[in-house]
mmCIF file of C-alpha atoms in Angstrom:
data_model
loop_
_atom_site.group_PDB
_atom_site.id
_atom_site.type_symbol
_atom_site.label_atom_id
_atom_site.label_comp_id
_atom_site.label_asym_id
_atom_site.label_seq_id
_atom_site.Cartn_x
_atom_site.Cartn_y
_atom_site.Cartn_z
ATOM 1 C CA LYS A 135 0.139 -0.001 -0.225
ATOM 2 C CA ALA A 136 1.845 3.240 -1.375
ATOM 3 C CA GLY A 137 2.392 6.085 1.612
ATOM 4 C CA VAL A 138 1.487 9.627 1.392
ATOM 5 C CA THR A 139 3.567 11.073 -1.462
ATOM 6 C CA GLN A 140 4.673 14.828 -1.666
ATOM 7 C CA THR A 141 6.029 15.942 -5.032
ATOM 8 C CA PRO A 142 8.310 18.089 -5.324
ATOM 9 C CA ARG A 143 11.009 17.072 -2.848
ATOM 10 C CA TYR A 144 12.829 20.279 -2.833
ATOM 11 C CA LEU A 145 11.951 23.629 -4.443
ATOM 12 C CA ILE A 146 14.126 26.819 -4.412
ATOM 13 C CA LYS A 147 11.952 29.919 -5.280
ATOM 14 C CA THR A 148 12.796 33.650 -5.060
ATOM 15 C CA ARG A 149 10.972 36.199 -3.260
ATOM 16 C CA GLY A 150 7.942 37.827 -4.622
ATOM 17 C CA GLN A 151 7.040 34.194 -6.652
ATOM 18 C CA GLN A 152 4.176 31.660 -6.081
ATOM 19 C CA VAL A 153 4.698 27.813 -5.438
ATOM 20 C CA THR A 154 2.499 25.282 -6.022
ATOM 21 C CA LEU A 155 2.775 21.936 -3.791
ATOM 22 C CA SER A 156 1.450 18.739 -4.539
ATOM 23 C CA CYS A 157 0.225 15.590 -1.808
ATOM 24 C CA SER A 158 -1.068 12.201 -2.779
ATOM 25 C CA PRO A 159 -3.142 11.154 0.452
ATOM 26 C CA ILE A 160 -3.044 6.802 1.404
ATOM 27 C CA SER A 161 -5.716 5.129 -1.299
ATOM 28 C CA GLY A 162 -9.022 5.269 0.750
ATOM 29 C CA HIS A 163 -7.940 8.201 2.878
ATOM 30 C CA ARG A 164 -10.108 11.467 2.376
ATOM 31 C CA SER A 165 -8.699 13.650 4.962
ATOM 32 C CA VAL A 166 -5.458 15.505 3.816
ATOM 33 C CA SER A 167 -3.853 18.132 6.172
ATOM 34 C CA TRP A 168 -0.817 20.255 5.684
ATOM 35 C CA TYR A 169 1.805 21.445 8.435
ATOM 36 C CA GLN A 170 4.711 24.068 7.974
ATOM 37 C CA GLN A 171 7.823 22.793 10.134
ATOM 38 C CA THR A 172 10.520 25.490 11.322
ATOM 39 C CA PRO A 173 13.642 24.982 13.694
ATOM 40 C CA GLY A 174 11.793 28.341 15.521
ATOM 41 C CA GLN A 175 8.087 27.290 15.479
ATOM 42 C CA GLY A 176 7.740 23.654 14.781
ATOM 43 C CA LEU A 177 4.677 21.781 13.285
ATOM 44 C CA GLN A 178 2.233 24.358 12.812
ATOM 45 C CA PHE A 179 -1.242 23.557 11.087
ATOM 46 C CA LEU A 180 -2.130 25.475 7.873
ATOM 47 C CA PHE A 181 -5.155 23.812 7.160
ATOM 48 C CA GLU A 182 -7.356 20.240 6.411
ATOM 49 C CA TYR A 183 -9.677 19.226 4.138
ATOM 50 C CA PHE A 184 -12.082 16.603 3.866
ATOM 51 C CA SER A 185 -14.230 15.360 0.627
ATOM 52 C CA GLU A 186 -13.192 18.686 -1.257
ATOM 53 C CA THR A 187 -14.112 20.836 1.265
ATOM 54 C CA GLN A 188 -11.964 22.940 3.788
ATOM 55 C CA ARG A 189 -12.722 21.855 7.465
ATOM 56 C CA ASN A 190 -10.306 23.595 9.307
ATOM 57 C CA LYS A 191 -7.318 26.249 9.002
ATOM 58 C CA GLY A 192 -4.605 27.783 11.018
ATOM 59 C CA ASN A 193 -3.501 30.887 11.966
ATOM 60 C CA PHE A 194 -1.853 31.902 8.452
ATOM 61 C CA PRO A 195 -2.149 34.854 6.372
ATOM 62 C CA GLY A 196 -4.280 34.342 2.790
ATOM 63 C CA ARG A 197 -1.137 33.891 1.077
ATOM 64 C CA PHE A 198 -1.559 30.407 2.234
ATOM 65 C CA SER A 199 -4.327 28.534 -0.080
ATOM 66 C CA GLY A 200 -5.234 25.078 -0.931
ATOM 67 C CA ARG A 201 -7.590 22.762 -2.239
ATOM 68 C CA GLN A 202 -8.669 19.031 -2.710
ATOM 69 C CA PHE A 203 -10.104 17.164 -5.509
ATOM 70 C CA SER A 204 -12.071 14.442 -5.938
ATOM 71 C CA ASN A 205 -9.726 12.023 -5.941
ATOM 72 C CA SER A 206 -8.348 13.620 -2.663
ATOM 73 C CA ARG A 207 -5.334 14.589 -3.970
ATOM 74 C CA SER A 208 -4.382 17.895 -2.539
ATOM 75 C CA GLU A 209 -2.428 21.119 -3.434
ATOM 76 C CA MET A 210 -1.702 24.082 -1.540
ATOM 77 C CA ASN A 211 -0.405 27.172 -2.745
ATOM 78 C CA VAL A 212 1.761 29.895 -1.247
ATOM 79 C CA SER A 213 1.702 33.521 -3.085
ATOM 80 C CA THR A 214 4.248 36.505 -3.260
ATOM 81 C CA LEU A 215 6.751 34.040 -1.399
ATOM 82 C CA GLU A 216 8.578 35.970 1.712
ATOM 83 C CA LEU A 217 12.129 34.940 3.152
ATOM 84 C CA GLY A 218 10.226 33.210 6.199
ATOM 85 C CA ASP A 219 8.280 31.050 4.081
ATOM 86 C CA SER A 220 11.254 28.894 3.994
ATOM 87 C CA ALA A 221 10.457 25.517 5.728
ATOM 88 C CA LEU A 222 9.377 21.708 4.996
ATOM 89 C CA TYR A 223 6.136 21.498 4.108
ATOM 90 C CA LEU A 224 4.570 18.358 5.211
ATOM 91 C CA CYS A 225 1.081 16.642 4.179
ATOM 92 C CA ALA A 226 -0.509 14.030 6.266
ATOM 93 C CA SER A 227 -3.512 12.124 5.256
ATOM 94 C CA SER A 228 -5.957 9.963 7.310
ATOM 95 C CA LEU A 229 -9.210 8.203 6.915
ATOM 96 C CA GLY A 230 -10.690 11.684 8.969
ATOM 97 C CA ARG A 231 -14.408 10.300 9.396
ATOM 98 C CA HIS A 232 -14.263 10.653 13.151
ATOM 99 C CA PRO A 233 -12.296 12.339 15.856
ATOM 100 C CA LEU A 234 -11.438 8.976 17.386
ATOM 101 C CA ASN A 235 -10.364 7.414 13.492
ATOM 102 C CA THR A 236 -7.429 10.140 13.110
ATOM 103 C CA GLU A 237 -4.375 8.196 12.876
ATOM 104 C CA ALA A 238 -2.335 10.784 10.104
ATOM 105 C CA PHE A 239 0.501 9.381 8.371
ATOM 106 C CA PHE A 240 2.785 11.879 6.907
ATOM 107 C CA GLY A 241 4.657 12.248 3.772
ATOM 108 C CA GLN A 242 8.579 12.917 3.161
ATOM 109 C CA GLY A 243 7.724 16.813 2.833
ATOM 110 C CA THR A 244 8.445 19.367 0.365
ATOM 111 C CA ARG A 245 11.633 21.678 1.839
ATOM 112 C CA LEU A 246 10.797 25.012 0.423
ATOM 113 C CA THR A 247 13.805 27.650 -0.020
ATOM 114 C CA VAL A 248 12.954 31.221 -0.440
ATOM 115 C CA VAL A 249 15.707 33.322 -1.531
ATOM 116 C CA GLN B 239 -0.034 28.936 27.726
ATOM 117 C CA LYS B 240 0.946 26.188 24.887
ATOM 118 C CA GLU B 241 -1.946 24.083 24.033
ATOM 119 C CA VAL B 242 0.803 21.169 24.172
ATOM 120 C CA GLU B 243 3.639 21.205 26.193
ATOM 121 C CA GLN B 244 6.664 19.252 25.891
ATOM 122 C CA ASN B 245 10.257 19.263 27.668
ATOM 123 C CA SER B 246 12.748 20.374 25.015
ATOM 124 C CA GLY B 247 15.540 17.923 26.640
ATOM 125 C CA PRO B 248 17.791 16.416 25.440
ATOM 126 C CA LEU B 249 16.880 13.821 27.400
ATOM 127 C CA SER B 250 19.999 11.383 27.305
ATOM 128 C CA VAL B 251 19.760 7.735 28.758
ATOM 129 C CA PRO B 252 21.842 4.507 28.299
ATOM 130 C CA GLU B 253 21.365 1.847 26.096
ATOM 131 C CA GLY B 254 18.882 -0.615 27.786
ATOM 132 C CA ALA B 255 17.124 1.976 29.898
ATOM 133 C CA ILE B 256 13.689 3.075 29.988
ATOM 134 C CA ALA B 257 13.096 6.544 28.877
ATOM 135 C CA SER B 258 10.312 8.218 29.660
ATOM 136 C CA LEU B 259 8.963 11.073 27.904
ATOM 137 C CA ASN B 260 6.204 13.320 28.893
ATOM 138 C CA CYS B 261 3.629 15.837 27.590
ATOM 139 C CA THR B 262 0.809 18.148 28.862
ATOM 140 C CA TYR B 263 -1.873 19.598 27.089
ATOM 141 C CA SER B 264 -4.165 22.726 27.920
ATOM 142 C CA ASP B 265 -7.771 21.610 26.454
ATOM 143 C CA ARG B 266 -9.721 19.513 28.744
ATOM 144 C CA GLY B 267 -12.075 17.935 25.786
ATOM 145 C CA SER B 268 -9.063 16.588 23.967
ATOM 146 C CA GLN B 269 -9.916 13.317 22.745
ATOM 147 C CA SER B 270 -7.022 11.830 20.815
ATOM 148 C CA PHE B 271 -3.346 11.828 21.783
ATOM 149 C CA PHE B 272 -0.490 10.923 19.556
ATOM 150 C CA TRP B 273 2.926 10.172 19.560
ATOM 151 C CA TYR B 274 5.172 11.095 16.601
ATOM 152 C CA ARG B 275 8.866 10.169 16.109
ATOM 153 C CA GLN B 276 11.213 12.022 13.704
ATOM 154 C CA TYR B 277 14.578 11.669 12.554
ATOM 155 C CA SER B 278 16.683 14.562 11.679
ATOM 156 C CA GLY B 279 15.801 15.626 8.531
ATOM 157 C CA LYS B 280 12.881 13.001 7.792
ATOM 158 C CA SER B 281 9.108 13.165 8.365
ATOM 159 C CA PRO B 282 7.311 12.501 11.429
ATOM 160 C CA GLU B 283 6.142 8.808 11.952
ATOM 161 C CA LEU B 284 3.088 7.456 13.994
ATOM 162 C CA ILE B 285 4.434 5.359 16.873
ATOM 163 C CA MET B 286 1.661 5.409 19.120
ATOM 164 C CA PHE B 287 -2.186 6.415 19.419
ATOM 165 C CA ILE B 288 -3.956 6.654 22.560
ATOM 166 C CA TYR B 289 -7.713 7.723 23.592
ATOM 167 C CA SER B 290 -8.633 6.191 26.835
ATOM 168 C CA ASN B 291 -7.538 6.736 30.227
ATOM 169 C CA GLY B 292 -4.679 4.292 31.152
ATOM 170 C CA ASP B 293 -2.054 2.446 29.321
ATOM 171 C CA LYS B 294 -1.357 1.048 25.598
ATOM 172 C CA GLU B 295 1.577 -1.079 25.010
ATOM 173 C CA ASP B 296 2.748 -2.300 21.389
ATOM 174 C CA GLY B 297 6.198 -3.591 21.581
ATOM 175 C CA ARG B 298 8.941 -1.373 23.496
ATOM 176 C CA PHE B 299 6.530 1.314 22.950
ATOM 177 C CA THR B 300 3.893 2.355 26.293
ATOM 178 C CA ALA B 301 1.524 5.175 26.088
ATOM 179 C CA GLN B 302 -0.148 6.208 29.165
ATOM 180 C CA LEU B 303 -2.961 8.935 29.689
ATOM 181 C CA ASN B 304 -4.424 10.909 32.091
ATOM 182 C CA LYS B 305 -7.605 13.083 31.318
ATOM 183 C CA ALA B 306 -7.767 14.378 34.770
ATOM 184 C CA SER B 307 -4.431 15.361 35.121
ATOM 185 C CA GLN B 308 -4.184 16.415 31.192
ATOM 186 C CA TYR B 309 -1.307 14.361 30.761
ATOM 187 C CA VAL B 310 0.275 12.010 28.402
ATOM 188 C CA SER B 311 3.393 10.031 28.303
ATOM 189 C CA LEU B 312 5.464 7.485 26.251
ATOM 190 C CA LEU B 313 8.128 5.249 27.890
ATOM 191 C CA ILE B 314 10.287 3.465 26.153
ATOM 192 C CA ARG B 315 11.788 0.256 26.999
ATOM 193 C CA ASP B 316 15.382 -1.045 26.276
ATOM 194 C CA SER B 317 16.223 1.918 24.622
ATOM 195 C CA GLN B 318 18.377 1.701 21.467
ATOM 196 C CA PRO B 319 20.877 4.084 19.943
ATOM 197 C CA SER B 320 18.366 3.576 16.829
ATOM 198 C CA ASP B 321 15.818 5.202 19.017
ATOM 199 C CA SER B 322 17.490 8.491 19.245
ATOM 200 C CA ALA B 323 15.181 11.501 17.499
ATOM 201 C CA THR B 324 12.488 13.919 18.431
ATOM 202 C CA TYR B 325 9.677 12.255 20.075
ATOM 203 C CA LEU B 326 6.497 14.761 19.333
ATOM 204 C CA CYS B 327 3.368 14.753 20.923
ATOM 205 C CA ALA B 328 0.205 15.842 19.562
ATOM 206 C CA VAL B 329 -3.394 16.071 20.070
ATOM 207 C CA ILE B 330 -6.854 15.990 18.464
ATOM 208 C CA GLN B 331 -8.726 18.978 20.660
ATOM 209 C CA GLU B 332 -12.604 18.770 21.256
ATOM 210 C CA TYR B 333 -13.486 20.931 18.245
ATOM 211 C CA GLY B 334 -11.576 21.105 15.026
ATOM 212 C CA ASN B 335 -10.051 18.548 12.874
ATOM 213 C CA LYS B 336 -6.433 19.437 13.491
ATOM 214 C CA LEU B 337 -3.149 17.527 15.273
ATOM 215 C CA VAL B 338 -2.041 20.305 17.537
ATOM 216 C CA PHE B 339 1.403 19.473 17.844
ATOM 217 C CA GLY B 340 3.893 19.738 20.941
ATOM 218 C CA ALA B 341 7.597 21.224 20.170
ATOM 219 C CA GLY B 342 9.011 18.200 20.615
ATOM 220 C CA THR B 343 11.771 15.927 22.852
ATOM 221 C CA ILE B 344 15.247 15.075 21.451
ATOM 222 C CA LEU B 345 16.087 12.153 23.049
ATOM 223 C CA ARG B 346 19.664 10.532 22.818
ATOM 224 C CA VAL B 347 20.281 6.599 23.665
ATOM 225 C CA LYS B 348 24.009 6.065 24.407
ATOM 226 C CA SER B 349 25.537 3.316 23.795
#
């Protein structure tokens, strides 16, 4: 059974550009969550999608957006990149039907560097 | 007050000893609790989850939950150098569909 797949693994962008990251969840999982991990802030929740609907959103500016497709694959987009957006972006998938059934499995992450 | 708190460590234990990692949380209505292990440069790996008071054992790992004290712990028996990593505690709060993570505890197992 394939795990969570994130692409690309590494990205280098310049300030002001935009970037799109992709996440394919484990087969059968309908919930996809996105997290930003930095040395100073740790793992911070960005947003969560279930059946193409955003169910929850973290405290990030509107430059961070996402969507989920009918096949549960998800993308997140960051516009007008800033140096502080440099981080490891992690995607996690889970069945997501019930709060107790929310074991979340992470992909390998996308390492974004903004220069 | 942080939503999920962990001692950053590093916690150093000799090989073969028991490592005890602790986590407290602020949302009394929290329902599910998770322990992830993260090696340097890698993504978090789920090692245990628990949602009922008491202990849950899986191999060398035991998760302990005390909802009255809002406390969850992870015990690693017979610690091995390969257990050296950052251990992240995560909580599903009463409302919402997100994992709230602690900052993690660095564990070092010395051979």
